[in-house]
Amino acid sequence: MAEGETQSPGPKKCGPYISSVTSRSVNLMIRGVVLFFIGVFLALVLNLLQIQRNVTLFPPDVIASIFSSAWWVPPCCGTASAVIGLLYPCIDRHLGEPHKFKREWSSVMRCVAVFVGINHASAKVDFDNNIQLSLTLAALSIGLWWTFDRSRSGFGLGIGIAFLATLVTQLLVYNGVYQYTSPDFLYVRSWLPCIFFAGGITMGNIGRQLAMYECKVIAEKFHQE
């Protein structure tokens, strides 16, 4: 081959790397937005159940939506959902334990359905006392974790989320933002940590599934380039 026809190979490795980093940033933002709106939707629906059964009571002047919910509840739940959904796959990568148990959307949707059912039971099912209800919901919440998660990181994060969320709720009720009828665990109901635990597991599963989809898209794009 003549000297004028020689071709110098370009630095090909840098392109896909930069592209993958950009894709991760964009997909991270997209996942956060999707998780936020899922959390907002679930907050509106589930909070409606609690209010209809007079489990939670808000001051009349803060009720301002067709779902009879305080305006700040959906954004707060959406933000928490985004943080939880992004945190679960991040912890999995940090621990080097990728979650592979029941990684399909049908399983995630069943997990959401069970979570809604647990929340529905807390508002609709009548027990002789709150202790029986709390024990039942605790068993159902652990069953949800065992059925759809079974990871140590998921269980630990679920416990941490339940503790922090219950603490924040206690402070909100203490300061008169809203209140629970018949509180039996300081200012709230004793079954509330079970709901938070199940919610953390559910949003974690959604976040993991979205993260797995992102990895597939980036891998396909990397190979194409």
PDB file of C-alpha atoms in Angstrom:
ATOM      1  CA  MET A   1       0.000   0.000   0.000  1.00  0.00           C
ATOM      2  CA  ALA A   2       1.356   3.455  -0.897  1.00  0.00           C
ATOM      3  CA  GLU A   3       2.336   5.961   1.717  1.00  0.00           C
ATOM      4  CA  GLY A   4      -0.483   8.344   0.758  1.00  0.00           C
ATOM      5  CA  GLU A   5      -3.026   5.591   1.277  1.00  0.00           C
ATOM      6  CA  THR A   6      -2.031   4.642   4.810  1.00  0.00           C
ATOM      7  CA  GLN A   7      -4.764   5.101   7.383  1.00  0.00           C
ATOM      8  CA  SER A   8      -4.046   5.987  10.984  1.00  0.00           C
ATOM      9  CA  PRO A   9      -6.414   4.407  13.494  1.00  0.00           C
ATOM     10  CA  GLY A  10      -8.225   7.048  15.555  1.00  0.00           C
ATOM     11  CA  PRO A  11      -8.746   6.948  19.323  1.00  0.00           C
ATOM     12  CA  LYS A  12     -11.979   4.941  19.107  1.00  0.00           C
ATOM     13  CA  LYS A  13     -12.153   3.951  22.770  1.00  0.00           C
ATOM     14  CA  CYS A  14     -12.892   7.432  24.050  1.00  0.00           C
ATOM     15  CA  GLY A  15     -16.137   7.921  22.113  1.00  0.00           C
ATOM     16  CA  PRO A  16     -18.250   5.094  23.588  1.00  0.00           C
ATOM     17  CA  TYR A  17     -16.992   5.865  27.099  1.00  0.00           C
ATOM     18  CA  ILE A  18     -18.040   9.515  26.962  1.00  0.00           C
ATOM     19  CA  SER A  19     -21.307   8.508  25.340  1.00  0.00           C
ATOM     20  CA  SER A  20     -22.017   5.963  28.077  1.00  0.00           C
ATOM     21  CA  VAL A  21     -21.305   8.493  30.821  1.00  0.00           C
ATOM     22  CA  THR A  22     -23.674  10.971  29.192  1.00  0.00           C
ATOM     23  CA  SER A  23     -26.298   8.252  28.818  1.00  0.00           C
ATOM     24  CA  ARG A  24     -25.986   7.337  32.498  1.00  0.00           C
ATOM     25  CA  SER A  25     -26.532  10.943  33.566  1.00  0.00           C
ATOM     26  CA  VAL A  26     -29.562  11.349  31.334  1.00  0.00           C
ATOM     27  CA  ASN A  27     -31.028   7.992  32.331  1.00  0.00           C
ATOM     28  CA  LEU A  28     -30.448   8.741  35.997  1.00  0.00           C
ATOM     29  CA  MET A  29     -32.481  11.910  35.635  1.00  0.00           C
ATOM     30  CA  ILE A  30     -35.195  10.103  33.683  1.00  0.00           C
ATOM     31  CA  ARG A  31     -35.400   7.361  36.316  1.00  0.00           C
ATOM     32  CA  GLY A  32     -35.699   9.986  39.043  1.00  0.00           C
ATOM     33  CA  VAL A  33     -38.554  11.726  37.233  1.00  0.00           C
ATOM     34  CA  VAL A  34     -40.380   8.442  36.588  1.00  0.00           C
ATOM     35  CA  LEU A  35     -40.010   7.387  40.223  1.00  0.00           C
ATOM     36  CA  PHE A  36     -41.191  10.808  41.391  1.00  0.00           C
ATOM     37  CA  PHE A  37     -44.438  10.612  39.422  1.00  0.00           C
ATOM     38  CA  ILE A  38     -45.035   7.015  40.509  1.00  0.00           C
ATOM     39  CA  GLY A  39     -44.648   8.125  44.117  1.00  0.00           C
ATOM     40  CA  VAL A  40     -47.024  11.068  43.571  1.00  0.00           C
ATOM     41  CA  PHE A  41     -49.661   8.791  42.051  1.00  0.00           C
ATOM     42  CA  LEU A  42     -49.417   6.187  44.812  1.00  0.00           C
ATOM     43  CA  ALA A  43     -49.514   8.904  47.476  1.00  0.00           C
ATOM     44  CA  LEU A  44     -52.722  10.370  46.058  1.00  0.00           C
ATOM     45  CA  VAL A  45     -54.452   7.005  45.791  1.00  0.00           C
ATOM     46  CA  LEU A  46     -53.304   5.540  49.113  1.00  0.00           C
ATOM     47  CA  ASN A  47     -53.784   8.743  51.088  1.00  0.00           C
ATOM     48  CA  LEU A  48     -57.331   8.906  49.758  1.00  0.00           C
ATOM     49  CA  LEU A  49     -58.038   5.521  51.336  1.00  0.00           C
ATOM     50  CA  GLN A  50     -56.686   6.680  54.699  1.00  0.00           C
ATOM     51  CA  ILE A  51     -58.715   9.907  54.668  1.00  0.00           C
ATOM     52  CA  GLN A  52     -61.950   8.229  53.599  1.00  0.00           C
ATOM     53  CA  ARG A  53     -61.715   5.890  56.580  1.00  0.00           C
ATOM     54  CA  ASN A  54     -60.752   8.770  58.906  1.00  0.00           C
ATOM     55  CA  VAL A  55     -57.417   7.158  59.683  1.00  0.00           C
ATOM     56  CA  THR A  56     -55.587  10.441  59.010  1.00  0.00           C
ATOM     57  CA  LEU A  57     -57.068  13.889  59.594  1.00  0.00           C
ATOM     58  CA  PHE A  58     -55.796  17.094  57.977  1.00  0.00           C
ATOM     59  CA  PRO A  59     -56.860  20.608  58.986  1.00  0.00           C
ATOM     60  CA  PRO A  60     -59.663  21.843  56.678  1.00  0.00           C
ATOM     61  CA  ASP A  61     -57.618  24.800  55.440  1.00  0.00           C
ATOM     62  CA  VAL A  62     -54.871  22.603  53.948  1.00  0.00           C
ATOM     63  CA  ILE A  63     -57.144  20.305  51.944  1.00  0.00           C
ATOM     64  CA  ALA A  64     -56.759  21.463  48.362  1.00  0.00           C
ATOM     65  CA  SER A  65     -57.176  18.769  45.721  1.00  0.00           C
ATOM     66  CA  ILE A  66     -59.718  16.470  44.127  1.00  0.00           C
ATOM     67  CA  PHE A  67     -58.219  13.660  46.158  1.00  0.00           C
ATOM     68  CA  SER A  68     -58.862  15.512  49.439  1.00  0.00           C
ATOM     69  CA  SER A  69     -55.177  15.519  50.304  1.00  0.00           C
ATOM     70  CA  ALA A  70     -52.892  18.258  51.583  1.00  0.00           C
ATOM     71  CA  TRP A  71     -50.932  19.819  48.714  1.00  0.00           C
ATOM     72  CA  TRP A  72     -47.531  18.951  50.188  1.00  0.00           C
ATOM     73  CA  VAL A  73     -48.152  15.203  50.608  1.00  0.00           C
ATOM     74  CA  PRO A  74     -47.763  14.099  46.943  1.00  0.00           C
ATOM     75  CA  PRO A  75     -44.526  16.073  46.271  1.00  0.00           C
ATOM     76  CA  CYS A  76     -42.945  14.805  49.489  1.00  0.00           C
ATOM     77  CA  CYS A  77     -43.885  11.197  48.729  1.00  0.00           C
ATOM     78  CA  GLY A  78     -42.699  11.613  45.142  1.00  0.00           C
ATOM     79  CA  THR A  79     -39.326  12.937  46.267  1.00  0.00           C
ATOM     80  CA  ALA A  80     -38.940  10.139  48.811  1.00  0.00           C
ATOM     81  CA  SER A  81     -39.871   7.575  46.152  1.00  0.00           C
ATOM     82  CA  ALA A  82     -37.242   8.948  43.768  1.00  0.00           C
ATOM     83  CA  VAL A  83     -34.545   8.850  46.458  1.00  0.00           C
ATOM     84  CA  ILE A  84     -35.456   5.305  47.513  1.00  0.00           C
ATOM     85  CA  GLY A  85     -35.745   4.028  43.959  1.00  0.00           C
ATOM     86  CA  LEU A  86     -32.332   5.420  43.044  1.00  0.00           C
ATOM     87  CA  LEU A  87     -30.723   4.331  46.312  1.00  0.00           C
ATOM     88  CA  TYR A  88     -31.537   0.613  46.054  1.00  0.00           C
ATOM     89  CA  PRO A  89     -29.592  -0.141  42.842  1.00  0.00           C
ATOM     90  CA  CYS A  90     -26.786   2.159  44.020  1.00  0.00           C
ATOM     91  CA  ILE A  91     -26.399   0.154  47.233  1.00  0.00           C
ATOM     92  CA  ASP A  92     -26.509  -3.090  45.241  1.00  0.00           C
ATOM     93  CA  ARG A  93     -23.605  -1.910  43.071  1.00  0.00           C
ATOM     94  CA  HIS A  94     -21.668  -0.654  46.092  1.00  0.00           C
ATOM     95  CA  LEU A  95     -22.012  -4.008  47.870  1.00  0.00           C
ATOM     96  CA  GLY A  96     -21.230  -5.934  44.699  1.00  0.00           C
ATOM     97  CA  GLU A  97     -24.478  -7.878  45.053  1.00  0.00           C
ATOM     98  CA  PRO A  98     -26.598  -7.252  41.944  1.00  0.00           C
ATOM     99  CA  HIS A  99     -30.208  -8.117  42.627  1.00  0.00           C
ATOM    100  CA  LYS A 100     -31.362 -10.835  40.211  1.00  0.00           C
ATOM    101  CA  PHE A 101     -34.379 -12.298  42.012  1.00  0.00           C
ATOM    102  CA  LYS A 102     -37.559 -12.032  39.901  1.00  0.00           C
ATOM    103  CA  ARG A 103     -36.247  -9.278  37.652  1.00  0.00           C
ATOM    104  CA  GLU A 104     -39.203  -8.752  35.327  1.00  0.00           C
ATOM    105  CA  TRP A 105     -41.912  -6.103  35.106  1.00  0.00           C
ATOM    106  CA  SER A 106     -44.718  -8.553  35.830  1.00  0.00           C
ATOM    107  CA  SER A 107     -43.155  -9.276  39.222  1.00  0.00           C
ATOM    108  CA  VAL A 108     -42.772  -5.549  39.912  1.00  0.00           C
ATOM    109  CA  MET A 109     -46.432  -4.919  39.099  1.00  0.00           C
ATOM    110  CA  ARG A 110     -47.488  -7.741  41.424  1.00  0.00           C
ATOM    111  CA  CYS A 111     -45.331  -6.186  44.143  1.00  0.00           C
ATOM    112  CA  VAL A 112     -47.114  -2.846  43.645  1.00  0.00           C
ATOM    113  CA  ALA A 113     -50.495  -4.599  43.804  1.00  0.00           C
ATOM    114  CA  VAL A 114     -49.581  -6.342  47.069  1.00  0.00           C
ATOM    115  CA  PHE A 115     -48.361  -3.052  48.559  1.00  0.00           C
ATOM    116  CA  VAL A 116     -51.625  -1.334  47.631  1.00  0.00           C
ATOM    117  CA  GLY A 117     -53.463  -4.285  49.183  1.00  0.00           C
ATOM    118  CA  ILE A 118     -51.511  -3.959  52.436  1.00  0.00           C
ATOM    119  CA  ASN A 119     -52.296  -0.250  52.610  1.00  0.00           C
ATOM    120  CA  HIS A 120     -55.922  -0.974  51.778  1.00  0.00           C
ATOM    121  CA  ALA A 121     -56.069  -3.526  54.599  1.00  0.00           C
ATOM    122  CA  SER A 122     -54.750  -0.981  57.091  1.00  0.00           C
ATOM    123  CA  ALA A 123     -57.689   1.296  56.274  1.00  0.00           C
ATOM    124  CA  LYS A 124     -60.511  -1.131  55.519  1.00  0.00           C
ATOM    125  CA  VAL A 125     -60.053  -4.269  57.615  1.00  0.00           C
ATOM    126  CA  ASP A 126     -61.431  -4.075  61.148  1.00  0.00           C
ATOM    127  CA  PHE A 127     -59.572  -5.862  63.940  1.00  0.00           C
ATOM    128  CA  ASP A 128     -60.361  -6.114  67.629  1.00  0.00           C
ATOM    129  CA  ASN A 129     -57.326  -3.965  68.448  1.00  0.00           C
ATOM    130  CA  ASN A 130     -54.388  -2.254  66.790  1.00  0.00           C
ATOM    131  CA  ILE A 131     -51.936  -4.899  68.005  1.00  0.00           C
ATOM    132  CA  GLN A 132     -53.599  -7.605  65.909  1.00  0.00           C
ATOM    133  CA  LEU A 133     -53.671  -5.296  62.905  1.00  0.00           C
ATOM    134  CA  SER A 134     -50.011  -4.354  63.376  1.00  0.00           C
ATOM    135  CA  LEU A 135     -48.884  -7.981  63.638  1.00  0.00           C
ATOM    136  CA  THR A 136     -50.898  -8.916  60.555  1.00  0.00           C
ATOM    137  CA  LEU A 137     -49.470  -6.047  58.500  1.00  0.00           C
ATOM    138  CA  ALA A 138     -45.957  -6.840  59.746  1.00  0.00           C
ATOM    139  CA  ALA A 139     -46.329 -10.430  58.544  1.00  0.00           C
ATOM    140  CA  LEU A 140     -47.696  -9.245  55.190  1.00  0.00           C
ATOM    141  CA  SER A 141     -44.864  -6.729  54.776  1.00  0.00           C
ATOM    142  CA  ILE A 142     -42.165  -9.308  55.504  1.00  0.00           C
ATOM    143  CA  GLY A 143     -43.987 -11.670  53.148  1.00  0.00           C
ATOM    144  CA  LEU A 144     -43.809  -8.998  50.450  1.00  0.00           C
ATOM    145  CA  TRP A 145     -40.052  -8.687  50.981  1.00  0.00           C
ATOM    146  CA  TRP A 146     -39.597 -12.470  50.887  1.00  0.00           C
ATOM    147  CA  THR A 147     -41.728 -12.875  47.770  1.00  0.00           C
ATOM    148  CA  PHE A 148     -40.313 -10.038  45.665  1.00  0.00           C
ATOM    149  CA  ASP A 149     -36.892  -9.160  47.116  1.00  0.00           C
ATOM    150  CA  ARG A 150     -35.107 -11.607  49.483  1.00  0.00           C
ATOM    151  CA  SER A 151     -31.945  -9.473  49.582  1.00  0.00           C
ATOM    152  CA  ARG A 152     -30.178  -8.445  52.776  1.00  0.00           C
ATOM    153  CA  SER A 153     -29.644  -4.946  51.444  1.00  0.00           C
ATOM    154  CA  GLY A 154     -33.344  -4.648  50.626  1.00  0.00           C
ATOM    155  CA  PHE A 155     -34.379  -5.755  54.097  1.00  0.00           C
ATOM    156  CA  GLY A 156     -31.883  -3.444  55.792  1.00  0.00           C
ATOM    157  CA  LEU A 157     -32.889  -0.446  53.697  1.00  0.00           C
ATOM    158  CA  GLY A 158     -36.555  -1.254  54.323  1.00  0.00           C
ATOM    159  CA  ILE A 159     -35.978  -1.205  58.090  1.00  0.00           C
ATOM    160  CA  GLY A 160     -34.045   2.057  57.852  1.00  0.00           C
ATOM    161  CA  ILE A 161     -36.713   3.672  55.689  1.00  0.00           C
ATOM    162  CA  ALA A 162     -39.464   2.550  58.065  1.00  0.00           C
ATOM    163  CA  PHE A 163     -37.580   4.003  61.053  1.00  0.00           C
ATOM    164  CA  LEU A 164     -36.801   7.374  59.437  1.00  0.00           C
ATOM    165  CA  ALA A 165     -40.251   7.781  57.887  1.00  0.00           C
ATOM    166  CA  THR A 166     -41.973   6.938  61.179  1.00  0.00           C
ATOM    167  CA  LEU A 167     -39.742   9.416  63.016  1.00  0.00           C
ATOM    168  CA  VAL A 168     -40.568  12.179  60.529  1.00  0.00           C
ATOM    169  CA  THR A 169     -44.274  11.372  60.790  1.00  0.00           C
ATOM    170  CA  GLN A 170     -44.111  11.518  64.578  1.00  0.00           C
ATOM    171  CA  LEU A 171     -42.572  14.992  64.342  1.00  0.00           C
ATOM    172  CA  LEU A 172     -45.199  16.177  61.857  1.00  0.00           C
ATOM    173  CA  VAL A 173     -48.061  14.988  64.046  1.00  0.00           C
ATOM    174  CA  TYR A 174     -46.403  16.401  67.153  1.00  0.00           C
ATOM    175  CA  ASN A 175     -46.252  19.825  65.498  1.00  0.00           C
ATOM    176  CA  GLY A 176     -49.914  19.677  64.515  1.00  0.00           C
ATOM    177  CA  VAL A 177     -49.463  19.326  60.744  1.00  0.00           C
ATOM    178  CA  TYR A 178     -52.003  16.505  60.775  1.00  0.00           C
ATOM    179  CA  GLN A 179     -53.102  13.746  63.124  1.00  0.00           C
ATOM    180  CA  TYR A 180     -54.067  10.096  63.375  1.00  0.00           C
ATOM    181  CA  THR A 181     -57.285   8.865  64.934  1.00  0.00           C
ATOM    182  CA  SER A 182     -56.758   6.486  67.878  1.00  0.00           C
ATOM    183  CA  PRO A 183     -52.939   6.683  68.001  1.00  0.00           C
ATOM    184  CA  ASP A 184     -51.342   3.851  69.943  1.00  0.00           C
ATOM    185  CA  PHE A 185     -47.636   4.331  69.138  1.00  0.00           C
ATOM    186  CA  LEU A 186     -46.866   7.749  70.581  1.00  0.00           C
ATOM    187  CA  TYR A 187     -48.624  10.063  68.069  1.00  0.00           C
ATOM    188  CA  VAL A 188     -49.247   7.564  65.230  1.00  0.00           C
ATOM    189  CA  ARG A 189     -50.650   4.098  64.631  1.00  0.00           C
ATOM    190  CA  SER A 190     -48.431   1.151  65.512  1.00  0.00           C
ATOM    191  CA  TRP A 191     -48.839  -0.406  62.051  1.00  0.00           C
ATOM    192  CA  LEU A 192     -47.411   2.645  60.243  1.00  0.00           C
ATOM    193  CA  PRO A 193     -43.786   1.331  60.128  1.00  0.00           C
ATOM    194  CA  CYS A 194     -45.085  -1.770  58.319  1.00  0.00           C
ATOM    195  CA  ILE A 195     -46.584   0.423  55.593  1.00  0.00           C
ATOM    196  CA  PHE A 196     -43.333   2.356  55.232  1.00  0.00           C
ATOM    197  CA  PHE A 197     -41.323  -0.871  55.102  1.00  0.00           C
ATOM    198  CA  ALA A 198     -43.541  -2.324  52.366  1.00  0.00           C
ATOM    199  CA  GLY A 199     -43.441   0.976  50.485  1.00  0.00           C
ATOM    200  CA  GLY A 200     -39.646   1.042  50.606  1.00  0.00           C
ATOM    201  CA  ILE A 201     -39.416  -2.501  49.238  1.00  0.00           C
ATOM    202  CA  THR A 202     -41.899  -1.663  46.473  1.00  0.00           C
ATOM    203  CA  MET A 203     -40.160   1.513  45.318  1.00  0.00           C
ATOM    204  CA  GLY A 204     -36.818  -0.267  45.572  1.00  0.00           C
ATOM    205  CA  ASN A 205     -38.045  -2.988  43.226  1.00  0.00           C
ATOM    206  CA  ILE A 206     -39.282  -0.391  40.737  1.00  0.00           C
ATOM    207  CA  GLY A 207     -35.964   1.453  40.948  1.00  0.00           C
ATOM    208  CA  ARG A 208     -33.979  -1.745  40.412  1.00  0.00           C
ATOM    209  CA  GLN A 209     -36.048  -2.691  37.393  1.00  0.00           C
ATOM    210  CA  LEU A 210     -35.597   0.754  35.844  1.00  0.00           C
ATOM    211  CA  ALA A 211     -31.849   0.567  36.518  1.00  0.00           C
ATOM    212  CA  MET A 212     -31.628  -2.850  34.853  1.00  0.00           C
ATOM    213  CA  TYR A 213     -33.416  -1.490  31.788  1.00  0.00           C
ATOM    214  CA  GLU A 214     -30.948   1.421  31.708  1.00  0.00           C
ATOM    215  CA  CYS A 215     -27.985  -0.964  31.793  1.00  0.00           C
ATOM    216  CA  LYS A 216     -29.381  -2.895  28.838  1.00  0.00           C
ATOM    217  CA  VAL A 217     -29.856   0.285  26.800  1.00  0.00           C
ATOM    218  CA  ILE A 218     -26.327   1.547  27.544  1.00  0.00           C
ATOM    219  CA  ALA A 219     -24.798  -1.846  26.745  1.00  0.00           C
ATOM    220  CA  GLU A 220     -26.593  -1.996  23.400  1.00  0.00           C
ATOM    221  CA  LYS A 221     -25.512   1.558  22.548  1.00  0.00           C
ATOM    222  CA  PHE A 222     -21.914   0.802  23.565  1.00  0.00           C
ATOM    223  CA  HIS A 223     -21.727  -2.215  21.288  1.00  0.00           C
ATOM    224  CA  GLN A 224     -23.236  -0.276  18.406  1.00  0.00           C
ATOM    225  CA  GLU A 225     -20.564   2.398  18.712  1.00  0.00           C
TER     226      GLU A 225
END
